[in-house]
Structure formats: structure tokens, C-alpha cells
Short mmCIF file of C-alpha atoms and ligand atoms in Angstrom, two decimals:
data_model
loop_
_atom_site.label_atom_id
_atom_site.label_comp_id
_atom_site.label_asym_id
_atom_site.label_seq_id
_atom_site.Cartn_x
_atom_site.Cartn_y
_atom_site.Cartn_z
CA MET A 1 -193.50 193.05 32.97
CA SER A 2 -191.69 190.74 33.15
CA GLU A 3 -187.36 190.24 32.91
CA LYS A 4 -186.07 187.75 30.32
CA PHE A 5 -183.09 185.42 30.47
CA ASP A 6 -181.57 183.63 28.27
CA VAL A 7 -181.24 180.23 31.59
CA VAL A 8 -183.04 181.54 35.12
CA ILE A 9 -180.70 179.38 37.65
CA LEU A 10 -182.96 177.80 41.46
CA GLY A 11 -180.72 177.45 43.85
CA GLY A 12 -176.62 178.63 43.70
CA GLY A 13 -175.24 174.89 45.12
CA ASN A 14 -172.80 173.48 43.44
CA ALA A 15 -175.34 171.96 40.77
CA GLY A 16 -176.42 175.98 39.87
CA ILE A 17 -172.94 177.22 40.00
CA GLY A 18 -171.87 174.19 37.45
CA VAL A 19 -174.41 175.29 34.96
CA THR A 20 -172.97 179.07 35.21
CA GLY A 21 -169.64 178.38 33.06
CA PRO A 22 -170.38 176.71 29.93
CA VAL A 23 -173.56 178.86 29.48
CA ARG A 24 -171.36 182.33 30.27
CA ARG A 25 -168.63 181.38 28.53
CA ALA A 26 -171.44 180.91 25.40
CA GLY A 27 -173.28 184.27 26.16
CA MET A 28 -175.69 183.62 27.76
CA SER A 29 -177.54 185.44 29.88
CA VAL A 30 -178.05 183.85 33.69
CA ALA A 31 -180.16 184.88 36.20
CA MET A 32 -179.63 182.39 40.16
CA ILE A 33 -181.95 183.09 42.62
CA GLU A 34 -180.70 181.34 45.46
CA ALA A 35 -182.96 181.57 48.70
CA ARG A 36 -180.83 180.71 51.40
CA ASP A 37 -176.70 181.40 51.10
CA LEU A 38 -175.06 181.04 47.98
CA GLY A 39 -173.11 177.87 47.68
CA GLY A 40 -175.40 175.79 48.91
CA THR A 41 -175.36 172.69 51.08
CA CYS A 42 -172.07 171.58 50.77
CA PRO A 43 -170.35 174.86 51.56
CA ASN A 44 -172.25 176.33 54.63
CA ARG A 45 -174.36 172.99 55.57
CA GLY A 46 -172.33 169.65 54.42
CA CYS A 47 -168.99 167.99 53.17
CA THR A 48 -167.10 171.56 54.85
CA PRO A 49 -168.23 172.61 57.99
CA LYS A 50 -168.38 168.37 58.66
CA LYS A 51 -165.47 167.66 57.62
CA ILE A 52 -163.94 170.22 60.33
CA LEU A 53 -165.31 168.21 62.99
CA VAL A 54 -164.26 164.64 61.54
CA ALA A 55 -160.53 166.43 61.22
CA ALA A 56 -160.97 166.96 65.61
CA GLY A 57 -162.01 163.40 65.33
CA HIS A 58 -158.70 162.16 63.65
CA ALA A 59 -156.64 164.04 65.81
CA LEU A 60 -158.87 162.86 68.56
CA HIS A 61 -158.28 159.24 66.96
CA GLU A 62 -154.68 159.52 67.08
CA ILE A 63 -154.24 160.62 70.27
CA GLU A 64 -155.74 157.70 71.70
CA ARG A 65 -153.05 155.95 69.59
CA ALA A 66 -149.94 157.58 70.83
CA SER A 67 -148.96 155.09 73.47
CA VAL A 68 -148.53 153.10 70.45
CA HIS A 69 -145.72 155.40 69.26
CA HIS A 70 -144.53 155.80 73.00
CA ILE A 71 -146.54 159.00 73.75
CA ALA A 72 -147.60 159.68 76.53
CA VAL A 73 -151.05 162.29 77.12
CA GLY A 74 -153.18 162.01 79.10
CA LYS A 75 -157.26 162.25 78.81
CA PRO A 76 -157.85 164.98 76.12
CA LYS A 77 -159.96 167.55 76.89
CA LEU A 78 -162.49 169.11 73.70
CA ASP A 79 -163.96 172.67 73.78
CA TRP A 80 -167.09 171.95 71.25
CA ALA A 81 -168.07 175.78 72.05
CA ALA A 82 -164.81 176.92 70.60
CA LEU A 83 -164.65 173.72 67.45
CA ILE A 84 -168.30 174.82 66.32
CA ASP A 85 -167.01 178.50 66.41
CA ARG A 86 -163.84 177.39 64.33
CA GLU A 87 -165.64 175.73 62.04
CA LYS A 88 -168.24 178.22 61.46
CA ASP A 89 -165.17 180.97 60.86
CA MET A 90 -163.41 179.30 58.31
CA ILE A 91 -167.04 179.11 56.73
CA LYS A 92 -168.26 182.42 56.97
CA ASP A 93 -166.48 184.00 53.72
CA ILE A 94 -167.58 181.48 51.61
CA PRO A 95 -171.21 183.14 50.28
CA ALA A 96 -169.92 186.40 49.63
CA ASN A 97 -166.94 184.92 47.98
CA LEU A 98 -169.05 183.37 45.89
CA ALA A 99 -171.22 186.58 45.36
CA ARG A 100 -168.08 188.72 44.32
CA SER A 101 -166.88 184.88 41.70
CA MET A 102 -170.70 184.77 40.52
CA ALA A 103 -170.66 189.02 39.71
CA LYS A 104 -167.44 188.57 38.01
CA ARG A 105 -168.90 186.20 35.62
CA GLN A 106 -171.63 188.58 34.77
CA VAL A 107 -174.81 186.49 36.59
CA GLU A 108 -177.45 187.82 38.67
CA VAL A 109 -177.94 186.64 41.91
CA ILE A 110 -181.40 187.35 42.93
CA LYS A 111 -182.30 186.65 46.50
CA GLY A 112 -185.34 184.77 46.99
CA HIS A 113 -187.52 181.42 46.68
CA ALA A 114 -188.16 180.46 43.32
CA ALA A 115 -191.80 178.80 41.82
CA PHE A 116 -192.67 178.18 38.63
CA ALA A 117 -195.21 180.36 37.22
CA GLY A 118 -195.55 178.75 33.83
CA PRO A 119 -193.97 177.19 31.25
CA ASN A 120 -191.37 179.04 30.91
CA THR A 121 -191.47 181.58 33.19
CA ILE A 122 -190.71 181.76 37.03
CA ARG A 123 -191.91 183.62 40.04
CA VAL A 124 -189.27 185.14 43.09
CA GLY A 125 -191.05 187.74 45.32
CA ASP A 126 -192.80 190.28 42.95
CA ARG A 127 -190.31 189.38 40.20
CA THR A 128 -191.43 187.41 37.25
CA LEU A 129 -187.92 186.11 35.08
CA GLU A 130 -189.03 184.31 31.34
CA ALA A 131 -186.48 182.38 30.33
CA ARG A 132 -185.19 180.16 27.19
CA HIS A 133 -184.19 176.99 29.24
CA VAL A 134 -184.84 177.11 33.24
CA VAL A 135 -182.05 174.55 36.11
CA ILE A 136 -183.93 173.12 38.12
CA ALA A 137 -180.90 173.42 41.44
CA THR A 138 -183.05 173.69 44.41
CA GLY A 139 -180.38 170.16 45.60
CA SER A 140 -182.04 167.63 49.16
CA LYS A 141 -183.20 167.91 51.91
CA PRO A 142 -183.47 165.24 55.06
CA ARG A 143 -185.95 162.63 54.98
CA PRO A 144 -189.08 163.06 56.06
CA LEU A 145 -189.67 160.09 58.34
CA PRO A 146 -193.23 158.39 59.19
CA ILE A 147 -193.12 157.81 62.36
CA PRO A 148 -194.95 160.14 65.87
CA GLY A 149 -192.48 162.36 67.20
CA THR A 150 -189.85 163.27 63.99
CA GLU A 151 -190.61 167.21 65.32
CA HIS A 152 -188.56 166.07 68.18
CA MET A 153 -185.44 165.09 65.79
CA ILE A 154 -182.93 167.68 64.67
CA THR A 155 -180.63 166.91 61.89
CA SER A 156 -177.00 167.73 60.24
CA ASP A 157 -178.16 171.58 60.52
CA GLU A 158 -178.35 171.69 64.24
CA MET A 159 -175.03 169.02 64.64
CA LEU A 160 -173.06 171.72 62.74
CA SER A 161 -174.00 174.52 64.87
CA GLU A 162 -175.11 173.58 68.37
CA ARG A 163 -172.09 174.44 70.61
CA GLU A 164 -173.02 172.06 73.36
CA LEU A 165 -172.11 168.77 73.20
CA PRO A 166 -175.04 166.39 74.03
CA GLY A 167 -174.57 163.47 76.21
CA SER A 168 -176.17 160.89 73.61
CA VAL A 169 -177.15 161.42 70.64
CA ILE A 170 -179.90 157.79 68.88
CA PHE A 171 -179.54 158.65 64.75
CA VAL A 172 -182.54 156.76 63.38
CA GLY A 173 -180.72 156.06 60.16
CA GLY A 174 -177.83 154.26 59.08
CA GLY A 175 -176.25 156.50 56.78
CA VAL A 176 -173.33 158.27 56.11
CA ILE A 177 -174.29 162.12 57.91
CA SER A 178 -175.22 159.42 60.83
CA LEU A 179 -171.75 157.69 60.67
CA GLU A 180 -170.04 160.43 59.72
CA PHE A 181 -170.53 161.97 62.47
CA GLY A 182 -171.17 159.26 65.08
CA HIS A 183 -167.37 158.94 64.90
CA VAL A 184 -167.29 162.50 66.10
CA TYR A 185 -169.50 162.25 68.70
CA ALA A 186 -168.01 158.94 69.94
CA ARG A 187 -164.26 160.04 70.49
CA THR A 188 -165.94 163.02 72.62
CA GLY A 189 -167.13 160.42 74.34
CA THR A 190 -170.75 161.12 73.40
CA GLU A 191 -173.12 157.74 73.32
CA VAL A 192 -173.72 157.45 70.66
CA THR A 193 -176.45 155.16 68.87
CA ILE A 194 -177.79 153.97 65.51
CA LEU A 195 -180.54 152.40 64.08
CA GLU A 196 -180.91 151.00 60.52
CA ALA A 197 -184.01 149.69 59.32
CA LEU A 198 -182.41 147.80 57.14
CA PRO A 199 -179.36 144.48 57.43
CA GLN A 200 -176.89 146.60 56.10
CA LEU A 201 -175.75 149.78 56.67
CA LEU A 202 -174.92 152.84 54.23
CA PRO A 203 -176.57 149.53 51.97
CA ALA A 204 -175.44 151.60 48.63
CA MET A 205 -171.78 149.89 49.84
CA ASP A 206 -169.90 146.81 49.53
CA ALA A 207 -171.11 144.27 52.05
CA ASP A 208 -168.12 143.40 53.14
CA ALA A 209 -166.63 147.25 53.51
CA VAL A 210 -169.24 147.58 55.84
CA ALA A 211 -169.03 145.00 57.88
CA GLN A 212 -165.58 146.57 58.56
CA LEU A 213 -166.56 149.36 59.10
CA GLN A 214 -168.90 148.28 61.74
CA ALA A 215 -166.37 146.61 63.45
CA GLU A 216 -163.88 149.28 63.88
CA SER A 217 -167.48 151.44 64.91
CA GLU A 218 -167.90 149.25 67.62
CA ARG A 219 -164.63 149.16 68.72
CA ILE A 220 -165.29 152.99 69.47
CA ARG A 221 -168.50 151.62 71.19
CA ILE A 222 -171.21 152.90 68.91
CA ARG A 223 -174.67 150.88 69.35
CA ILE A 224 -175.79 149.69 65.89
CA LYS A 225 -178.81 147.60 65.79
CA THR A 226 -179.87 146.63 62.43
CA ASN A 227 -183.85 145.39 61.05
CA VAL A 228 -185.09 148.10 63.18
CA SER A 229 -188.51 148.70 63.22
CA VAL A 230 -188.46 152.54 65.16
CA LYS A 231 -192.47 153.57 66.18
CA LYS A 232 -192.29 156.65 68.09
CA ILE A 233 -190.32 159.17 69.40
CA GLU A 234 -191.74 161.24 72.80
CA PRO A 235 -189.62 163.83 75.24
CA ALA A 236 -189.22 161.76 78.70
CA ASN A 237 -187.06 162.31 81.59
CA GLY A 238 -186.09 165.87 80.14
CA ARG A 239 -184.54 164.13 77.25
CA LEU A 240 -185.69 161.97 74.34
CA ARG A 241 -186.83 158.01 74.31
CA VAL A 242 -187.21 156.26 70.93
CA THR A 243 -189.37 153.36 71.12
CA PHE A 244 -188.51 150.57 68.70
CA VAL A 245 -189.40 146.62 67.64
CA HIS A 246 -185.61 144.90 67.55
CA ASP A 247 -185.42 140.78 67.37
CA GLY A 248 -189.55 140.61 67.60
CA ARG A 249 -188.99 143.02 70.38
CA GLU A 250 -189.93 146.29 71.72
CA GLN A 251 -187.33 148.16 72.75
CA ALA A 252 -186.28 151.91 74.29
CA LEU A 253 -184.02 154.35 74.20
CA GLU A 254 -183.04 157.56 76.05
CA ALA A 255 -180.92 160.46 74.48
CA ASP A 256 -180.61 163.81 74.73
CA ARG A 257 -180.15 164.15 70.53
CA VAL A 258 -182.39 162.21 68.79
CA VAL A 259 -181.08 162.49 64.56
CA ASN A 260 -182.85 161.72 61.56
CA GLY A 261 -180.13 160.05 59.55
CA ALA A 262 -182.29 158.20 56.89
CA GLY A 263 -181.43 160.15 54.12
CA ARG A 264 -181.99 162.60 52.44
CA ILE A 265 -184.60 163.54 49.15
CA ALA A 266 -184.96 165.66 46.28
CA ASN A 267 -186.64 169.71 47.52
CA VAL A 268 -189.02 170.12 44.63
CA ASP A 269 -192.15 170.28 46.32
CA THR A 270 -192.20 174.03 47.11
CA LEU A 271 -191.80 174.56 43.22
CA ASN A 272 -195.09 174.44 41.83
CA LEU A 273 -193.94 171.79 39.27
CA GLU A 274 -197.82 171.30 38.03
CA ALA A 275 -197.82 175.38 36.69
CA GLY A 276 -194.08 174.34 34.56
CA SER A 277 -195.79 171.74 33.62
CA VAL A 278 -193.01 169.44 34.78
CA ALA A 279 -193.72 165.89 35.17
CA HIS A 280 -193.13 164.50 38.60
CA ALA A 281 -194.03 161.01 40.90
CA SER A 282 -193.47 160.70 44.26
CA GLY A 283 -191.60 164.15 44.46
CA ARG A 284 -189.30 163.11 41.82
CA VAL A 285 -188.53 165.27 38.40
CA THR A 286 -189.84 162.40 35.11
CA ILE A 287 -186.17 163.15 33.41
CA ASP A 288 -184.51 161.62 30.57
CA ALA A 289 -181.10 161.04 29.96
CA HIS A 290 -179.91 164.65 29.22
CA LEU A 291 -181.07 165.50 32.95
CA ARG A 292 -184.51 167.20 30.87
CA SER A 293 -187.63 166.91 32.10
CA THR A 294 -189.67 164.63 30.20
CA SER A 295 -192.95 166.71 29.49
CA ASN A 296 -191.71 170.56 29.36
CA PRO A 297 -187.39 170.28 27.47
CA ILE A 298 -186.79 173.13 28.07
CA VAL A 299 -186.49 172.63 31.69
CA HIS A 300 -183.04 170.58 33.06
CA VAL A 301 -182.11 169.23 36.23
CA CYS A 302 -178.58 168.85 37.92
CA GLY A 303 -177.26 168.04 41.25
CA ASP A 304 -179.40 166.51 44.61
CA ALA A 305 -182.76 167.50 42.62
CA VAL A 306 -181.72 164.49 40.12
CA PRO A 307 -183.60 161.72 42.36
CA ILE A 308 -180.97 158.41 40.63
CA SER A 309 -177.63 159.62 41.35
CA PRO A 310 -175.71 159.59 43.95
CA GLN A 311 -176.14 162.95 46.21
CA LEU A 312 -172.68 164.53 45.77
CA SER A 313 -171.31 167.68 45.38
CA PRO A 314 -168.54 166.85 42.58
CA ILE A 315 -171.49 165.13 41.29
CA ALA A 316 -173.87 167.90 41.34
CA THR A 317 -170.94 170.02 39.99
CA TYR A 318 -170.39 167.65 37.15
CA GLU A 319 -174.00 167.76 36.48
CA GLY A 320 -174.55 170.74 36.80
CA ASP A 321 -171.52 171.27 34.08
CA ILE A 322 -173.40 168.65 31.57
CA VAL A 323 -176.99 170.28 31.74
CA GLY A 324 -174.66 174.32 30.07
CA ARG A 325 -173.07 172.21 28.23
CA ASN A 326 -176.49 170.91 26.73
CA ILE A 327 -178.24 174.07 26.71
CA VAL A 328 -175.78 176.06 24.85
CA GLU A 329 -174.85 172.61 21.93
CA GLY A 330 -177.91 171.27 22.73
CA PRO A 331 -178.81 167.42 24.28
CA LYS A 332 -176.12 165.68 23.12
CA HIS A 333 -174.55 164.88 26.79
CA SER A 334 -175.67 162.38 29.53
CA PRO A 335 -173.37 161.81 32.89
CA ASP A 336 -171.67 158.42 33.60
CA TYR A 337 -171.52 157.78 37.03
CA ALA A 338 -169.52 154.54 36.55
CA SER A 339 -166.41 156.19 38.29
CA MET A 340 -167.13 158.74 40.43
CA ALA A 341 -164.71 157.78 43.77
CA THR A 342 -166.65 158.78 46.90
CA SER A 343 -166.51 158.91 50.87
CA VAL A 344 -167.60 157.89 53.79
CA TYR A 345 -165.42 160.51 56.30
CA THR A 346 -165.45 157.97 59.33
CA VAL A 347 -162.34 158.01 61.19
CA PRO A 348 -161.07 156.04 59.43
CA ALA A 349 -162.70 156.04 56.29
CA LEU A 350 -164.55 154.17 54.16
CA ALA A 351 -164.35 154.68 50.34
CA ALA A 352 -165.01 153.09 47.27
CA VAL A 353 -165.39 153.59 43.19
CA GLY A 354 -167.22 151.57 41.09
CA LEU A 355 -169.41 148.52 41.54
CA THR A 356 -170.09 145.91 44.61
CA GLU A 357 -168.86 142.57 44.68
CA ASN A 358 -172.79 141.74 44.72
CA ALA A 359 -173.09 144.67 42.06
CA ALA A 360 -171.35 143.30 40.12
CA ARG A 361 -171.69 139.38 40.30
CA GLN A 362 -175.08 140.26 39.55
CA LYS A 363 -174.28 142.10 36.45
CA GLY A 364 -173.49 139.04 35.45
CA LEU A 365 -169.83 139.16 35.04
CA ALA A 366 -166.62 137.70 35.50
CA PHE A 367 -163.75 139.04 37.54
CA ASP A 368 -161.49 138.24 40.40
CA VAL A 369 -161.95 139.22 43.24
CA HIS A 370 -158.82 141.02 45.82
CA VAL A 371 -159.59 141.54 49.08
CA ASN A 372 -156.41 142.24 51.68
CA ASP A 373 -156.88 143.09 55.25
CA MET A 374 -153.28 144.67 55.15
CA LEU A 375 -153.16 145.67 58.89
CA GLY A 376 -149.53 143.56 59.21
CA TRP A 377 -148.56 145.51 56.81
CA PHE A 378 -145.39 147.34 57.64
CA SER A 379 -147.29 150.46 56.28
CA ALA A 380 -150.49 150.40 58.60
CA ARG A 381 -148.32 148.61 61.30
CA THR A 382 -146.22 152.06 61.38
CA TYR A 383 -148.83 154.15 62.01
CA ALA A 384 -150.44 152.59 64.34
CA GLU A 385 -154.25 151.37 62.17
CA THR A 386 -156.70 149.89 63.21
CA VAL A 387 -158.04 148.72 60.46
CA ALA A 388 -156.34 148.39 56.87
CA TRP A 389 -158.46 146.94 54.63
CA SER A 390 -159.72 146.88 50.75
CA LYS A 391 -161.34 144.69 48.25
CA VAL A 392 -160.16 145.69 44.34
CA ILE A 393 -163.17 143.77 42.03
CA VAL A 394 -161.01 143.40 38.08
CA GLU A 395 -162.75 142.25 35.42
CA LYS A 396 -161.48 139.11 33.55
CA ALA A 397 -161.81 139.70 29.72
CA THR A 398 -160.12 142.86 29.79
CA ASP A 399 -157.83 143.69 32.96
CA ARG A 400 -159.76 147.01 33.50
CA ILE A 401 -160.92 147.40 37.53
CA LEU A 402 -164.94 147.59 37.62
CA GLY A 403 -165.07 149.03 41.62
CA ALA A 404 -162.45 149.34 44.81
CA HIS A 405 -163.23 149.83 47.79
CA PHE A 406 -161.53 150.84 50.99
CA VAL A 407 -161.62 151.16 54.58
CA GLY A 408 -158.63 152.57 56.51
CA HIS A 409 -155.25 153.02 54.63
CA ALA A 410 -155.17 156.45 53.39
CA GLY A 411 -157.61 155.39 51.00
CA GLN A 412 -159.98 158.20 50.87
CA GLU A 413 -156.88 159.39 49.10
CA LEU A 414 -155.63 156.05 47.45
CA ILE A 415 -159.43 155.80 46.24
CA ASN A 416 -158.68 158.44 43.39
CA VAL A 417 -155.93 156.43 41.82
CA PHE A 418 -158.66 153.66 40.81
CA GLY A 419 -161.15 156.23 39.70
CA LEU A 420 -158.55 157.84 37.94
CA ALA A 421 -158.11 154.21 36.73
CA MET A 422 -161.91 153.38 35.42
CA ARG A 423 -162.17 156.74 33.85
CA PHE A 424 -159.30 156.63 31.49
CA GLY A 425 -159.07 152.79 30.52
CA ILE A 426 -155.51 152.36 33.10
CA THR A 427 -155.57 148.50 33.58
CA ALA A 428 -154.77 146.44 36.39
CA THR A 429 -151.39 145.52 35.10
CA GLN A 430 -150.05 148.60 34.35
CA ILE A 431 -151.57 150.13 37.90
CA ARG A 432 -149.38 147.48 39.37
CA GLU A 433 -146.84 148.41 36.52
CA ASN A 434 -146.60 152.10 38.23
CA ILE A 435 -143.65 153.46 39.97
CA TYR A 436 -145.24 154.21 43.53
CA ALA A 437 -142.99 156.79 46.26
CA TYR A 438 -142.30 154.76 49.01
CA PRO A 439 -142.50 154.42 51.72
CA THR A 440 -146.80 155.52 50.91
CA PHE A 441 -149.99 153.91 51.45
CA ALA A 442 -149.65 154.78 47.16
CA SER A 443 -146.47 152.11 46.79
CA ASP A 444 -149.38 149.34 48.49
CA ILE A 445 -151.34 149.65 45.65
CA LYS A 446 -149.72 147.22 43.20
CA HIS A 447 -149.61 144.15 46.51
CA MET A 448 -153.53 144.63 46.99
CA LEU A 449 -153.84 143.77 43.21
CA GLY A 450 -152.15 140.56 43.82
CA HIS A 451 -149.70 138.69 41.14
CA ALA A 452 -149.54 139.37 37.64
C1 FAD B 1 -174.04 167.29 56.56
C2 FAD B 1 -174.09 167.15 55.15
C3 FAD B 1 -172.43 166.57 54.61
C4 FAD B 1 -172.56 166.38 53.03
N1 FAD B 1 -170.36 165.67 52.98
C5 FAD B 1 -170.70 165.93 51.82
C6 FAD B 1 -169.18 164.96 51.52
O1 FAD B 1 -168.55 165.11 52.51
N2 FAD B 1 -169.27 165.19 50.10
C7 FAD B 1 -169.83 164.98 49.42
O2 FAD B 1 -169.02 164.83 47.84
N3 FAD B 1 -170.67 165.25 49.30
C8 FAD B 1 -171.27 165.57 50.78
N4 FAD B 1 -172.91 166.61 51.14
C9 FAD B 1 -173.78 166.11 50.00
C10 FAD B 1 -173.71 167.60 49.65
O3 FAD B 1 -173.43 168.83 50.13
C11 FAD B 1 -174.69 168.23 48.41
O4 FAD B 1 -174.46 166.93 47.68
C12 FAD B 1 -174.37 169.41 47.37
O5 FAD B 1 -174.51 169.95 48.38
C13 FAD B 1 -175.52 169.28 45.78
O6 FAD B 1 -175.08 170.49 45.84
P1 FAD B 1 -176.50 171.00 45.13
O7 FAD B 1 -176.09 172.19 44.01
O8 FAD B 1 -177.88 169.79 44.41
O9 FAD B 1 -177.18 171.60 46.59
P2 FAD B 1 -177.11 172.25 47.24
O10 FAD B 1 -175.98 172.48 47.78
O11 FAD B 1 -178.43 171.88 48.50
O12 FAD B 1 -178.00 173.88 46.50
C14 FAD B 1 -179.13 173.90 46.02
C15 FAD B 1 -179.45 175.65 46.84
O13 FAD B 1 -180.94 175.40 45.96
C16 FAD B 1 -181.84 177.04 47.04
N5 FAD B 1 -182.77 176.44 47.15
C17 FAD B 1 -183.76 175.40 47.76
N6 FAD B 1 -185.16 175.79 47.17
C18 FAD B 1 -185.40 177.13 46.62
C19 FAD B 1 -186.37 177.71 45.48
N7 FAD B 1 -187.60 177.44 45.38
N8 FAD B 1 -185.26 178.94 44.99
C20 FAD B 1 -184.32 179.40 45.25
N9 FAD B 1 -183.47 179.36 45.72
C21 FAD B 1 -184.04 177.23 46.31
C22 FAD B 1 -181.10 176.52 48.35
O14 FAD B 1 -181.02 177.50 49.55
C23 FAD B 1 -179.63 176.10 47.94
O15 FAD B 1 -178.33 176.85 48.35
C24 FAD B 1 -173.32 166.54 52.45
C25 FAD B 1 -174.48 167.26 52.99
C26 FAD B 1 -174.40 166.97 53.64
C27 FAD B 1 -176.54 167.94 54.06
#
């Protein structure tokens, strides 16, 4: 016997939870199937626990700079096992809290792995659910690499759990996870190497911002090699050896850990998409502008399972809300990613919103670029910043912000001012004319935009 629901959501992460608001407000019956922990990646294995390690990296950075303030400190000693315990302790109640909030919302949460059994039928364990709408919100997983020896690699899951600090780590891939964990490890004294296949780390980010971050990463002794082709990973001398070609020469490096830092892909391969008549290509569900399957429009996709949007938790929640509203109101809503602020939580962070300079050029737009190295500015000197850099791109005709990019200078907070301006059409002149509390990093914003 099948059980009937208006909406069945596969996955209880940010995206799945985002769907529940609009559909429950409309009084629809909802089942949410979750294979692991409610909350999904961000609070259990992603943003939140990672930020706890990043905060420790930040403290070590401040200690390194203490002498500038004439504070004498000894060599810091980090108890890594205790830090991991702190991290686990801070997040341990999240799934239970979310279970309570889903119960309050009258969402039926079912534990187990879900898969399609028909175009509107989902099987989980020995239960069969029939739905008027199905939502794929199953998140992402590390990208498998076509290299011999990948079974020796670990992922961010292990880095967030291992209580023993490795002496050396090689990251294969120079994306967000590699840089964020690399900065924490490097500050603890772990030897860090990042091997990136492309000419630039963080290829989606502004090239000049990445160059600033790369210089800062190298300052803290992270070894970075780009244009690298990794050939194999194998055990050697009680460690792991990574063989790669760089500068036309085959080379090898050894480390205690090798991490898959090659990004993440949509986690949809075990959903039996064929049974659900859900068209897909190269591991990606084919979707329309309203985040619906092109072949089966009662199937909606949101969050990291969407192949074309940035894999970020606020975007997962936003897409979940759009899917929820489309289910209630019909296919009216489409996502707009133009003003989504994001940060790479290195220490200091690289923060960005909108277009890179390159992307703005490729679109043929006419714009002014305001680049500032702010290291000499009072605010940066006061806090003994090691890098303080910004680039703001302003469209000539409209005076609108097209993009903003920061490295350091509280950029992970200030970027939201530019996101707000982009979303609500606040012009560069209006941002400049605002009165900011002084002395703050935000009060530098008007100088970052040059003179009117
Ligand atoms: C180490 C790390 C750090 C990150 N840091 C940040 C950050 O600082 N800021 C930021 O914005 N983003 C960050 N992210 C990304 C962020 O975590 C994701 O974008 C976000 O969690 C995506 O939400 P989601 O709901 O789409 O997927 P998820 O949160 O992954 O949820 C999907 C859920 O579906 C479940 N599931 C999968 N398959 C099935 C199935 N067949 N049946 C039932 N359940 C299933 C999974 O168990 C999971 O709980 C980070 C990610 C990682 C890995």
C-alpha cells in the first residue's frame, strides 16, 4: 500500500528544509526523507564546523601579529584533539533541534535512503510514497577523480573529524575547501601543498583577488603549484606519495594525508532517475528555468543537487524556497543569482559578489574598476593587516555595482553591503554618500569607490 503526500522531499539539508516553509504554510502534506542527519552538510559536515576551525586559525593569525601591538607572546600550542571536540560539541544538538522544528511544522521526517520507483512514486526502506510533487534536495558529494590511488584520499568529512593533526597534507585541487582547510593547517605548523590542474586557484573568482590570496597563502608557507596533472597516489614510506607532472617534468611529493579538494558534484546517481522519468546527462538532472525536471515537471531540484548554481548554503535555502513557492503557486518563480555574496574563509578571507572583471569584460559592459591596496590605510595599519585589498566594478551608464571583491579588510562582512546594493539597485554614488560609523572597516567603503 502506498502512502499519499502532496510533497515528498528527498534530503533534509538547507534546500529540503527551505521547501517546507511555503508548502506547509499552504497546508500541504509533506514527507521529508533523510538518509543521515537532519540539517545536511552545512551544519553537520560543512560551513558551521569548518568555521570553528577557521576561528582557531584566526586566533593563531592574531597571535602571530601580536608583536605589532607590542605584545610579547610565546609560541602558541594548539590542542587539535580538543579543538575537534569543541567543534563536535558545538554542533551536536543541531539534528535534534531541526527534528523538533520539522515536527512543529508538521513535516513527517522518514529516516532512510530514498529512490524513485515511478514518476510520482518514491521508495524508502519498505515504504512506498506517492506524491503530487517530488523534490530532489540530495546535495553534493566530492568529485571522483580519474587517478589511480584515489582510495587513499580523504575528504572534508575526515578533516573535520580526525583528532590527530597531520604533519603534512597535499590537497589535490585548489578550490574553496583546500584553501580554507589549508590556511588552518598551515597556521598549526602542518606542511601544506595545493596542486591545481588549472592555471588559477579558485577559477570562478576574480583573478586579481586570487593573486592576492595566493601571495598571502604563500606568505604563510603554503606551497602552491598550478597547471599540475596528478598521475597517481600510492602508499610510500608509511605516508602517501603523489606523482604529478608540472612544468613538463614528472615529480613526486609525500605527505601524511592526501585530500580530495577537486570540488563537489550533484549527488543524484543513486536515485534511480530512470524510474522517475527524470532526464539527466553526465550526472546532472536537466532542469528548466523554474528548477523543474524538463522531462517530469512534478519533480523539482534545489540546492547542491542543482548543477548550475554555486554550491552554497544560502543559495540552497533560497532555491528551496523558490521550489516551495512554485509548488504552491505554479511555475512562476526563477532564481536570480546575480547578487549572491560569498566568501572563501581563509584567514584573511576572500569575499566576492557579482561579476569578476573578466566576466564583465566578456559581457561587453562599459565599467569603471576601482582597485585599492589598503595596507597603508589607517584601519589596516591599526589592525596590522597582512593583506587588505579591494576591487569594485561600477557600470558607467547606470552607476550600479556590477561586482565587488575583497581580500582581508573585513571583506566577509563588508561584501554584504555590496550584495544589498546590487539586489536593491543602490548606486555607487549612494553608497559613497552614506554616513558610516567611524572608525570601522565599513567607513572605508566610500574611499574604495574613488571620488564622485
Ligand atoms: C567542508 C564544507 C564547507 C562548506 N562551507 C560552506 C560555507 O562556509 N558557506 C556556504 O555557504 N556553504 C558552504 N558549504 C556548502 C554547503 O554546505 C552546501 O551548499 C549546502 O549544505 C547544500 O545544501 P543542500 O540542502 O543542497 O545539501 P545537503 O546539505 O548536502 O543536504 C542533502 C541531504 O540529502 C541527504 N540525502 C542524500 N541522498 C539521499 C537519499 N537518496 N535519500 C535520502 N536522503 C538523502 C543527505 O544525507 C543530506 O543530508 C560547505 C560544504 C562543505 C562540504
